mmCIF file of C-alpha atoms in Angstrom:
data_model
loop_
_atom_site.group_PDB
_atom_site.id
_atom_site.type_symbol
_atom_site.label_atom_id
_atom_site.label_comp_id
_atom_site.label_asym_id
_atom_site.label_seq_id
_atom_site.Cartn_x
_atom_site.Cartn_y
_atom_site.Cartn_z
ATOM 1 C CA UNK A 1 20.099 11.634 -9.723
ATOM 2 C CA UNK A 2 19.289 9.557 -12.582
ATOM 3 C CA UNK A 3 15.949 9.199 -14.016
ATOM 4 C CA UNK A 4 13.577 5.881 -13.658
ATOM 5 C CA UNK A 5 11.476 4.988 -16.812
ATOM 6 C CA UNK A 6 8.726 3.342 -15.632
ATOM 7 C CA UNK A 7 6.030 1.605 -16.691
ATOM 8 C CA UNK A 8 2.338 0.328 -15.294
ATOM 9 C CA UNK A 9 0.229 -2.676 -16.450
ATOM 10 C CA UNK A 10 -2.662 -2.264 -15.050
ATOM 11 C CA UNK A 11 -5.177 1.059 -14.988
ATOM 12 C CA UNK A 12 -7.511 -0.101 -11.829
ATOM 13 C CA UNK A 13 -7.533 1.274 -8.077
ATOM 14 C CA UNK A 14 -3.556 0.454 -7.624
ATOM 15 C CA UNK A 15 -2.588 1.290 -11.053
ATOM 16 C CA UNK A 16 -3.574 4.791 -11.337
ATOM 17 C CA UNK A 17 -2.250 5.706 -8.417
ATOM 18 C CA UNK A 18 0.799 4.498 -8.735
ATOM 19 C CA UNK A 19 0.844 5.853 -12.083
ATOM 20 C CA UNK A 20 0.400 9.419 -10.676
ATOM 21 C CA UNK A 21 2.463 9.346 -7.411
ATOM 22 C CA UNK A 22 5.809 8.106 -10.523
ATOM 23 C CA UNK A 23 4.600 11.495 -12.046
ATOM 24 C CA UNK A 24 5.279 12.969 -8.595
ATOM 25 C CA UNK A 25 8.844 11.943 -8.627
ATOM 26 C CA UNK A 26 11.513 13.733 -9.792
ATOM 27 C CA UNK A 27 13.882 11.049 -10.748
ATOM 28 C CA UNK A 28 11.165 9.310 -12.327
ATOM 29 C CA UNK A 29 9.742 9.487 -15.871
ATOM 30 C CA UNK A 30 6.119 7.530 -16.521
ATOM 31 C CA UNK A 31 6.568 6.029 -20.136
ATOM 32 C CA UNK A 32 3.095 4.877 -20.295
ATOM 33 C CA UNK A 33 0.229 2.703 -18.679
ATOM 34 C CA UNK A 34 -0.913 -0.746 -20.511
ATOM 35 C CA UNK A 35 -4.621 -2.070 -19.713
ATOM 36 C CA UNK A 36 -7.304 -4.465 -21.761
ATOM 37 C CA UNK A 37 -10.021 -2.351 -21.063
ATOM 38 C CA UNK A 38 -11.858 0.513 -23.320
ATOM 39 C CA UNK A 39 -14.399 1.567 -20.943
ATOM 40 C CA UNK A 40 -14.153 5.231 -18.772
ATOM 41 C CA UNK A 41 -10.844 3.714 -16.670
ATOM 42 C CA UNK A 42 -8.892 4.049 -19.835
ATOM 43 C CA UNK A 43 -10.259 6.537 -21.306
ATOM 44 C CA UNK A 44 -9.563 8.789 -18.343
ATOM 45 C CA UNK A 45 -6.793 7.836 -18.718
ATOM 46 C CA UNK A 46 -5.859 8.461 -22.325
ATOM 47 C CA UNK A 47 -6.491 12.475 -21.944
ATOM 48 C CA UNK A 48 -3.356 13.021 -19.511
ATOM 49 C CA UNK A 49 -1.266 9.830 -20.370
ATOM 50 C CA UNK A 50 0.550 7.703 -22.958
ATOM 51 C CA UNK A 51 -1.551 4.288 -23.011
ATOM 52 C CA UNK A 52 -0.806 0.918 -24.476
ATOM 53 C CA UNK A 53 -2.483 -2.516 -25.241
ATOM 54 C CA UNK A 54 -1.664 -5.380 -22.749
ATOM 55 C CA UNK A 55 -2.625 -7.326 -25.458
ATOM 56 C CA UNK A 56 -3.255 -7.495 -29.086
ATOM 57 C CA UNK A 57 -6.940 -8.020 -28.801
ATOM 58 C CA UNK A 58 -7.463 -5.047 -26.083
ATOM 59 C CA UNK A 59 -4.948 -3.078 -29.135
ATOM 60 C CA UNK A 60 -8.094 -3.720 -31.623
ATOM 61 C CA UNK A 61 -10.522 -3.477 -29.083
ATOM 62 C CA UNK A 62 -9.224 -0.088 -27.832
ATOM 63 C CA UNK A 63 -9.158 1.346 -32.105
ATOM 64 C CA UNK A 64 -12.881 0.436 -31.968
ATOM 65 C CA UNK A 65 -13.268 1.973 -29.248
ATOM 66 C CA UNK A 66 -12.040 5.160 -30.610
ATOM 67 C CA UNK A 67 -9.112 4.877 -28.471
ATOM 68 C CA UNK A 68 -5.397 4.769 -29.832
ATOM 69 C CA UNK A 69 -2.950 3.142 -28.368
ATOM 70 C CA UNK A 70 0.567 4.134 -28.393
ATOM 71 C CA UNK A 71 1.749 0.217 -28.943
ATOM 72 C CA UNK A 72 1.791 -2.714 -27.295
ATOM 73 C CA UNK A 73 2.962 -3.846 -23.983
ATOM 74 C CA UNK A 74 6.291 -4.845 -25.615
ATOM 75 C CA UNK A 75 6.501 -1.239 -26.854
ATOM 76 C CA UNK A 76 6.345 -0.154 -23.743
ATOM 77 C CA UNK A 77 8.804 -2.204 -22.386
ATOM 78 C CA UNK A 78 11.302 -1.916 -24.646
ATOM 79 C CA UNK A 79 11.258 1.853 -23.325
ATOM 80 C CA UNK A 80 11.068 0.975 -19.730
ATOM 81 C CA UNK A 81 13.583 0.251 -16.532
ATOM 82 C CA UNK A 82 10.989 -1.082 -14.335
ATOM 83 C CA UNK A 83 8.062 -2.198 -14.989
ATOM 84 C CA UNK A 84 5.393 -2.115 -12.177
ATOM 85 C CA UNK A 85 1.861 -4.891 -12.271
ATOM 86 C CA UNK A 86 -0.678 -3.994 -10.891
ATOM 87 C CA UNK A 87 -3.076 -6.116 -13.008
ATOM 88 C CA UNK A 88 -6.223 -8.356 -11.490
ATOM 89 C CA UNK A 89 -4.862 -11.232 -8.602
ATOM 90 C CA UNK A 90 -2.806 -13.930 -10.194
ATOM 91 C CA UNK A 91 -2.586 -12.174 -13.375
ATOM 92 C CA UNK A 92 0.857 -10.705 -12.888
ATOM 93 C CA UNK A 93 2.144 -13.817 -12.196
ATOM 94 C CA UNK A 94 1.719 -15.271 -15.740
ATOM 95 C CA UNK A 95 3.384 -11.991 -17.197
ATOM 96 C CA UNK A 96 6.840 -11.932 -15.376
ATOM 97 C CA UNK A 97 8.578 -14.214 -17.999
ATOM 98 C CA UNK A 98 7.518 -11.670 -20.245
ATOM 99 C CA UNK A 99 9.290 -8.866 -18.529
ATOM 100 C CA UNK A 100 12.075 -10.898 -18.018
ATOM 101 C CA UNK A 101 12.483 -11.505 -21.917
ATOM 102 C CA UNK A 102 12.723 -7.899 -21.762
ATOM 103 C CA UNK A 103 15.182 -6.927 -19.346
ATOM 104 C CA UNK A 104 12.748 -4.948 -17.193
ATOM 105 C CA UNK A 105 12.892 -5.196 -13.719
ATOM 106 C CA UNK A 106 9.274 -6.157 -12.344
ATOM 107 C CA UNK A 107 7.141 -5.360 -8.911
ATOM 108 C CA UNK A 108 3.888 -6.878 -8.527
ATOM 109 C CA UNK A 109 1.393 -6.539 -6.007
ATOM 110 C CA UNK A 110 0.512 -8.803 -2.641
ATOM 111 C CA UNK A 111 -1.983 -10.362 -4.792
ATOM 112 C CA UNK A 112 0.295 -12.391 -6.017
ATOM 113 C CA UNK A 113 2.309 -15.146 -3.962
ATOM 114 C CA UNK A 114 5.384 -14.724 -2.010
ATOM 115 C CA UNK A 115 7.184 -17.304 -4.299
ATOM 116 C CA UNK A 116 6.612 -15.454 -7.475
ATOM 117 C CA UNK A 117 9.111 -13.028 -6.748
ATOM 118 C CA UNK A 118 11.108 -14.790 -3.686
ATOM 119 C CA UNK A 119 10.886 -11.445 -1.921
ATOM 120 C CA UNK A 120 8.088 -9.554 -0.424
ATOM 121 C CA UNK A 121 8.947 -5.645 0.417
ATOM 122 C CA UNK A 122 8.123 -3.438 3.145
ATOM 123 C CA UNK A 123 10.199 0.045 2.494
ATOM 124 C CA UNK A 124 11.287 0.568 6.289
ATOM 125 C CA UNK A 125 11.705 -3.311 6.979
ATOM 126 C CA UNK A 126 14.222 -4.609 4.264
ATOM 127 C CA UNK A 127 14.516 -1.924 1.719
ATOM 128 C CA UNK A 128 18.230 -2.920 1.277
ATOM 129 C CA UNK A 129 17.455 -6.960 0.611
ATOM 130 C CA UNK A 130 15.910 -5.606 -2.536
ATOM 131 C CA UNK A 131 18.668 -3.616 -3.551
ATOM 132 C CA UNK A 132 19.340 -4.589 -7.435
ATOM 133 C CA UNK A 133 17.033 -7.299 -7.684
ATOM 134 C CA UNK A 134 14.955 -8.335 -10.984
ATOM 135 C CA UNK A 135 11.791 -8.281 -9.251
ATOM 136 C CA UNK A 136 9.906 -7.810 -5.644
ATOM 137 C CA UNK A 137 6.398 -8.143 -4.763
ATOM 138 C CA UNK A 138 5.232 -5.398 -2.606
ATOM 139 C CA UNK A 139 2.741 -6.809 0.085
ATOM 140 C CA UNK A 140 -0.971 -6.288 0.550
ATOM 141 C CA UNK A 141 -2.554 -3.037 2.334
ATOM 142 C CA UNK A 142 -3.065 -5.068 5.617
ATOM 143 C CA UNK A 143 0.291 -6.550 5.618
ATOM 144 C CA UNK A 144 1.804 -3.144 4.846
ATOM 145 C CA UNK A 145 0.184 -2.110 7.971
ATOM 146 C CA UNK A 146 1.094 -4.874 9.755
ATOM 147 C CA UNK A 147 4.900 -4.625 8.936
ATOM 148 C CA UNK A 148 4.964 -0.372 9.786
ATOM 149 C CA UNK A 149 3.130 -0.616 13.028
ATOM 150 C CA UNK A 150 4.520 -4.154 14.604
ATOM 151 C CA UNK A 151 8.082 -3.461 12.907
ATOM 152 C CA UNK A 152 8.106 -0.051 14.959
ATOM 153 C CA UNK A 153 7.660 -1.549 18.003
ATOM 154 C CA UNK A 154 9.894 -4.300 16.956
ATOM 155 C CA UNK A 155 12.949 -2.252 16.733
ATOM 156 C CA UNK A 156 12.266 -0.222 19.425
ATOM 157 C CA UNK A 157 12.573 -3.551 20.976
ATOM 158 C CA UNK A 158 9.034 -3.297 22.993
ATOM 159 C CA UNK A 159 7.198 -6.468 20.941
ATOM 160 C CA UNK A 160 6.843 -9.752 21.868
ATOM 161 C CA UNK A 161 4.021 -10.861 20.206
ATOM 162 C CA UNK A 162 1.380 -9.716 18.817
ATOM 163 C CA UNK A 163 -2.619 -10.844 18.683
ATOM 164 C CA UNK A 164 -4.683 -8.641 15.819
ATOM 165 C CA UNK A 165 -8.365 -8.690 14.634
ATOM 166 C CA UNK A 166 -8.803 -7.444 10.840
ATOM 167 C CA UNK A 167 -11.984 -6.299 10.013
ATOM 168 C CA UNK A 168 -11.909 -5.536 6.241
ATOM 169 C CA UNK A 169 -13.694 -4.060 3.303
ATOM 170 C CA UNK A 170 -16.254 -6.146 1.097
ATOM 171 C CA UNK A 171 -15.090 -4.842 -1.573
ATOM 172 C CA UNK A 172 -13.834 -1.806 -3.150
ATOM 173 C CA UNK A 173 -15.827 1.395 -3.477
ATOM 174 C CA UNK A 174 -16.459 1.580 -7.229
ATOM 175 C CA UNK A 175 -17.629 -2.203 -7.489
ATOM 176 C CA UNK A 176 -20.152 -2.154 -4.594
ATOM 177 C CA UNK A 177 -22.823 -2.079 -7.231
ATOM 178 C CA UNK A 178 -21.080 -5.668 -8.154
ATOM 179 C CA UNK A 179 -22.318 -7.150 -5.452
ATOM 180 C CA UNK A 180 -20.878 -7.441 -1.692
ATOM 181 C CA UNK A 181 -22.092 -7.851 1.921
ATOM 182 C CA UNK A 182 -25.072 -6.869 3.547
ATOM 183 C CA UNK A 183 -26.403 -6.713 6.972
ATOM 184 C CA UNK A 184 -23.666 -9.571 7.800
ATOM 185 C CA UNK A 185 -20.227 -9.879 8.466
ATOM 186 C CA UNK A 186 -18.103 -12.907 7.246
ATOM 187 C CA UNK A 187 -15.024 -14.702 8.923
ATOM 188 C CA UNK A 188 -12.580 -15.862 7.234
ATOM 189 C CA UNK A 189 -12.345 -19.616 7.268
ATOM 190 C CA UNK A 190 -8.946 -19.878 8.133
ATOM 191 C CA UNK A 191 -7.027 -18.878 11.493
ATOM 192 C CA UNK A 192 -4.823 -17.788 11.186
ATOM 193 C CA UNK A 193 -5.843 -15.779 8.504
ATOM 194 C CA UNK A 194 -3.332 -14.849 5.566
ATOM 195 C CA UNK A 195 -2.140 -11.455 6.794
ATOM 196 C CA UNK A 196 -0.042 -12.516 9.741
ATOM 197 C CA UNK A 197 2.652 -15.417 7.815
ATOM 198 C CA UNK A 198 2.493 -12.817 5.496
ATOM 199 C CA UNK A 199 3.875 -10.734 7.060
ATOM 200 C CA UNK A 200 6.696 -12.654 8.463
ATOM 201 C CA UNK A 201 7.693 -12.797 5.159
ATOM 202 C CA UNK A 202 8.761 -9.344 5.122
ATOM 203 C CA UNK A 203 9.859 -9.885 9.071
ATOM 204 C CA UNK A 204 10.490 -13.375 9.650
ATOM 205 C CA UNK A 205 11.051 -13.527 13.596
ATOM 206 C CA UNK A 206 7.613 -11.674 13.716
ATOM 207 C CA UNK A 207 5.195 -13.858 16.643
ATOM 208 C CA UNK A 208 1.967 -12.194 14.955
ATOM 209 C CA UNK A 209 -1.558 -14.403 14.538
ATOM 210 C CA UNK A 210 -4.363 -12.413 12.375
ATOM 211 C CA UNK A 211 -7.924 -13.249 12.614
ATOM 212 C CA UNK A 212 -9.905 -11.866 10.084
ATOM 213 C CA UNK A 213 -13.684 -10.867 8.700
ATOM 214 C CA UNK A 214 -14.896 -9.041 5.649
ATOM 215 C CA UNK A 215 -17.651 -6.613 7.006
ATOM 216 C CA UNK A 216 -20.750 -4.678 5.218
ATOM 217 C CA UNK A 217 -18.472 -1.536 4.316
ATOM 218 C CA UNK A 218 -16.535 -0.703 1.283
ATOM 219 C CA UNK A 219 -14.064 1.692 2.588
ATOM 220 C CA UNK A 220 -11.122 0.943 4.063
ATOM 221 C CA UNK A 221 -10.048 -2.072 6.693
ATOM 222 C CA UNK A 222 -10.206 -1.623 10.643
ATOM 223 C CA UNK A 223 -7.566 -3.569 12.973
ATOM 224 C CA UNK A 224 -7.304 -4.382 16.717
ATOM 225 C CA UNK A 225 -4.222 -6.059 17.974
ATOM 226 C CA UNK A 226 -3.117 -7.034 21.707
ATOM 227 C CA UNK A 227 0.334 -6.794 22.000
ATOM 228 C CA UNK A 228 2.998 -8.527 24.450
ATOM 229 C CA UNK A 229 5.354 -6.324 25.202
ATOM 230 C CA UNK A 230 8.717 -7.356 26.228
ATOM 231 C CA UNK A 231 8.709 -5.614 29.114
ATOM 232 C CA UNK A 232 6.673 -2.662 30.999
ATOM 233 C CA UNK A 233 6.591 0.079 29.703
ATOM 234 C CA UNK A 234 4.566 3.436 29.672
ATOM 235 C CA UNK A 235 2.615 4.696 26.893
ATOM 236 C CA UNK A 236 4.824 7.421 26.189
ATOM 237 C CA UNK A 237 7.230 4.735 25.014
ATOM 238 C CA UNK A 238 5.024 3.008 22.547
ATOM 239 C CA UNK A 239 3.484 6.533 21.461
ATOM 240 C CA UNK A 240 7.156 7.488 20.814
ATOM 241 C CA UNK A 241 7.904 4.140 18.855
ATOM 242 C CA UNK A 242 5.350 4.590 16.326
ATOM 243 C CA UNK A 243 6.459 8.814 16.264
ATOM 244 C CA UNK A 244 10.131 7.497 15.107
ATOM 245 C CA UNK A 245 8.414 5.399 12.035
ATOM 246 C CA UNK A 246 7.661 6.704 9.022
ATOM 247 C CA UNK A 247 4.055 6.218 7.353
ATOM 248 C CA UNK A 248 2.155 6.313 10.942
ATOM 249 C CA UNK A 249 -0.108 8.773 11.317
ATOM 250 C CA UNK A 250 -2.238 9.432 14.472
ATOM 251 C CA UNK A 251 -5.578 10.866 14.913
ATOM 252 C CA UNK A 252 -7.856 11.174 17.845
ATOM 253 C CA UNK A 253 -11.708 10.898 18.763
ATOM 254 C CA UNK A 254 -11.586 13.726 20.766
ATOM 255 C CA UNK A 255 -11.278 15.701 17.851
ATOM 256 C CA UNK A 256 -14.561 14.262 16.247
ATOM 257 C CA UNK A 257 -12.382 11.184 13.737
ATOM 258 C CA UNK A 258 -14.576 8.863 15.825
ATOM 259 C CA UNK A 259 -14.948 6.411 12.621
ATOM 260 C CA UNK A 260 -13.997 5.195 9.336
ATOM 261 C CA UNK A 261 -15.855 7.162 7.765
ATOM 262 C CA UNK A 262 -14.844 10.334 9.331
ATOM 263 C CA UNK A 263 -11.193 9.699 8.177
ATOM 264 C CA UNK A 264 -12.143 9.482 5.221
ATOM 265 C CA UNK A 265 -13.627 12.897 4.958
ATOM 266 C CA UNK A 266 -10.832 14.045 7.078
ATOM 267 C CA UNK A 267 -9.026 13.348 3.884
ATOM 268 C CA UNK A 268 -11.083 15.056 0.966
ATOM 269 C CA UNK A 269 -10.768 18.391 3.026
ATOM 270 C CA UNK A 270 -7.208 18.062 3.147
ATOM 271 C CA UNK A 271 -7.165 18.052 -0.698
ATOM 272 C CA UNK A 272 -5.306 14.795 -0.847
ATOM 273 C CA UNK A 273 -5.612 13.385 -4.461
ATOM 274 C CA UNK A 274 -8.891 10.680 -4.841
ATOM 275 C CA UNK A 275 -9.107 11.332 -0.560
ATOM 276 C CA UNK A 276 -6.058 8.975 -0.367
ATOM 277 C CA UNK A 277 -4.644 8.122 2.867
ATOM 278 C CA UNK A 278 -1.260 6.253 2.312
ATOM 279 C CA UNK A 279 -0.404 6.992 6.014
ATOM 280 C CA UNK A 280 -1.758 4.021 9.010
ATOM 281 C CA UNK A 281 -3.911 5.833 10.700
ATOM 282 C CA UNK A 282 -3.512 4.389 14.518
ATOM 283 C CA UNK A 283 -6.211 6.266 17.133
ATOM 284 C CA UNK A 284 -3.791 8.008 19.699
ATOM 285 C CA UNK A 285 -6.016 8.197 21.963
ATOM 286 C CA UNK A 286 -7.396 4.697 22.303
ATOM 287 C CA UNK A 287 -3.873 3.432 22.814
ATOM 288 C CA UNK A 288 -3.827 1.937 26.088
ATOM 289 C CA UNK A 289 -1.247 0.262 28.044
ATOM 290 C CA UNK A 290 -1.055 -1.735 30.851
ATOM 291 C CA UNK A 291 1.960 -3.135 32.280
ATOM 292 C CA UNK A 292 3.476 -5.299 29.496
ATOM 293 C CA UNK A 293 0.002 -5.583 27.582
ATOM 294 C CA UNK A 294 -0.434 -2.716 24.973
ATOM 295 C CA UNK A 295 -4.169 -2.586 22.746
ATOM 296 C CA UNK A 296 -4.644 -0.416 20.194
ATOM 297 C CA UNK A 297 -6.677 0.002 16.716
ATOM 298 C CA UNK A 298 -5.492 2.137 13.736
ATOM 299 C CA UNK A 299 -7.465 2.155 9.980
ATOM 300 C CA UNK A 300 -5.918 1.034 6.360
ATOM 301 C CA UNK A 301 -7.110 2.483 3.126
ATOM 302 C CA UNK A 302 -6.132 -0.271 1.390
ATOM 303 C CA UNK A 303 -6.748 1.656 -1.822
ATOM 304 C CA UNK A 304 -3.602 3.570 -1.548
ATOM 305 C CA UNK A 305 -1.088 2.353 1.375
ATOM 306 C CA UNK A 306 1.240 0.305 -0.869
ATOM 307 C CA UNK A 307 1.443 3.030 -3.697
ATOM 308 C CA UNK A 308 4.433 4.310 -1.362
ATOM 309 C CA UNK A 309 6.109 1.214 -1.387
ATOM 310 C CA UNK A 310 6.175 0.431 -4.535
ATOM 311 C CA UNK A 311 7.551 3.910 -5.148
ATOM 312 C CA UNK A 312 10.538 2.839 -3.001
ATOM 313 C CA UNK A 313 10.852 -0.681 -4.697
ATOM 314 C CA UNK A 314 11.352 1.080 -7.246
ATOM 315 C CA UNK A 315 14.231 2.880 -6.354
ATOM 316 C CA UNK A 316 15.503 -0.386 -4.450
ATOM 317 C CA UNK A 317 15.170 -2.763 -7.661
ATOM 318 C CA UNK A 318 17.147 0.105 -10.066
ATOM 319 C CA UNK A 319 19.657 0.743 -6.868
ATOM 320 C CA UNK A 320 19.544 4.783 -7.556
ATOM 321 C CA UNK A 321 19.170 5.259 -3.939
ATOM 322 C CA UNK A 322 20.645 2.777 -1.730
ATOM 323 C CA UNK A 323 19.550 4.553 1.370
ATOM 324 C CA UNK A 324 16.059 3.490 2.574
ATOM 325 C CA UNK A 325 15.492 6.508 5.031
ATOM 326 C CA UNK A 326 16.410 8.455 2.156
ATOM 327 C CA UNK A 327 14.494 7.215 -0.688
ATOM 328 C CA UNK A 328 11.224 6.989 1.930
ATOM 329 C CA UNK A 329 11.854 10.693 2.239
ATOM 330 C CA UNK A 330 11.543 11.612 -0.960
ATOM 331 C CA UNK A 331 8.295 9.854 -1.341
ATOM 332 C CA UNK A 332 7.212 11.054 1.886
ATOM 333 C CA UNK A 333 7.413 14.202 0.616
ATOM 334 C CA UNK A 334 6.939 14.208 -2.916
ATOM 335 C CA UNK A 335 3.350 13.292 -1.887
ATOM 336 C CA UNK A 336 2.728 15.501 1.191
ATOM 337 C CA UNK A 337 2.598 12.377 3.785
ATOM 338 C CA UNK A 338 1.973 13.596 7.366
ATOM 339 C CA UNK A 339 2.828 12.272 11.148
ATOM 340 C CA UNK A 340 -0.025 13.631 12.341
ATOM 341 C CA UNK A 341 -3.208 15.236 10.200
ATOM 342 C CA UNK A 342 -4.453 18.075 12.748
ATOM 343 C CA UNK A 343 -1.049 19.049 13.822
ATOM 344 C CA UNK A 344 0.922 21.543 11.975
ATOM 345 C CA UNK A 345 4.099 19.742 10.685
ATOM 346 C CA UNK A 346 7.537 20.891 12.169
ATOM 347 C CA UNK A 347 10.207 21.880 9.880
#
């Protein structure tokens, strides 16, 4: 298998984990990560990896800073196959010219808009339409979600359409002393909101309409969706739909994971690296059917869902693995990903 060099531009929630789970991979080799700041993010950083400048001011900010960099972003890409952004919203945009000076193949994250890249990727939806491109945006945490858990049922052939209500995250744990909400909760102004034509463009005969809030939490994003099925079936069915996709995991109330916060938890004490959860988690239990109606909720951490996917775009945009089941196995278990968290796994 050959080896991926890889880069990351961009040391913030995304970044770093993406930077690790490339570590994880054995046909991949992390060259270095590129970021403007000097503060503790980078400097982490700098004690277990090689680190660049995205820019020539962060490259004399980071020497007073006491920090040195191995080069520039151009030195880093000059050693790099792929290059992965995970810089701030919009930002990415404005720096794919520059990897396509290069040579480097690019991903960049749901930020960004569908037409930057012309293709939006979902590993178990169109893995092979990304197969040797020059670059692919891997969608946001919520449409990840969306695309695992409809797509399922999709090719199971049980959807029809689907109705979902997205209660997210203010903001991100380590900024809540930025600001955020309090004692509210905030629609957004649109419906539908963003997540559902999103999401088509990863599935594009998807009937989905999102409505969406930002409530007074910072961890993770809570959905509810009605679905019309295209037929009636029995809840064995859908529960066996979601089994036969990968990245779904269940858990139940009746074993105590009765909220968010409990998942979370549920996570730090099974040693999973910064208590990531790159699995949906949908509530088994709550799943209820009823002829050709279907209701159920599951929970995103939106902090570390996509770093899978972009693992596999990467393998999709170099064409090392033209397989999708295949490459989303060696993710799956190059970071330990489960079907189900309080079940022992069979082999």
């Amino acid at each position: 298998m050959d080896t991926i060099n890889v880069g990351v531009n961009g040391y913030g929630v995304i970044g770093k984990r993406v930077a690790d789970a490339v570590r994880a991979q054995p046909d991949m080799h992390l060259v270095g990560v590129a970021d403007i700041v000097t503060d503790w993010r980078i400097k982490s950083a700098a004690n277990r990896l090689p680190v660049f400048a995205s820019t020539s001011e962060a490259e004399q900010a980071m020497q007073e800073a006491g920090l040195t960099a191995r080069g520039s972003l151009d030195d880093l890409l000059e050693q790099c196959d792929v290059i992965v952004d995970t810089t701030p919203k919009h930002v990415a945009a404005g720096n794919l010219p520059r990897y396509q000076a290069a040579g480097v193949k690019a991903i960049v994250q749901g930020g960004e808009a569908h037409e930057t890249t012309g293709h939006s990727f979902v590993a178990q939806a169109n893995y092979t339409t990304a197969l040797g491109r020059d670059s692919t945006r891997v969608v946001s945490c919520n449409t990840t979600s969306i695309v695992r858990v409809l797509g399922a049922l999709d090719d199971a052939g049980l959807l029809l359409r689907a109705r979902g209500v997205l209660i997210r995250r203010a903001t991100d744990p380590w900024e809540s002393h930025l600001g955020g909400i309090m004692n509210t909760m905030v629609p957004e102004p649109v419906i539908p909101s963003h997540q559902g034509p999103d999401a088509r463009t990863v599935l594009p005969g998807l009937d989905v309409v999102t409505i969406a809030a930002k409530g007074a939490h910072t961890q993770t994003h809570n959905h509810y969706w009605t679905l019309q099925l295209t037929r009636r079936a029995s809840r064995d069915e859908i529960l066996d739909a979601l089994r036969a996709a990968p990245r779904i995991a269940f858990i139940r109330m009746s074993d105590g994971l009765v909220a968010l916060n409990s998942t979370i938890e549920l996570m730090r004490d099974l040693g999973r690296p910064r208590g990531d959860m790159w699995e949906v988690a949908v509530w088994e239990d709550l799943l209820t059917v009823d002829g050709d109606e279907a209701y159920l909720t599951y929970q995103v951490y939106n902090e570390a869902i996509v770093v899978p996917e972009t693992i596999d775009a990467i393998r999709a945009l170099t064409g090392t693995i033209t397989d999708p089941a295949a490459s989303i196995r060696h993710t799956d278990e190059s970071l330990g990903m489960r079907h189900d968290f309080l079940t022992p796994e069979h082999p």
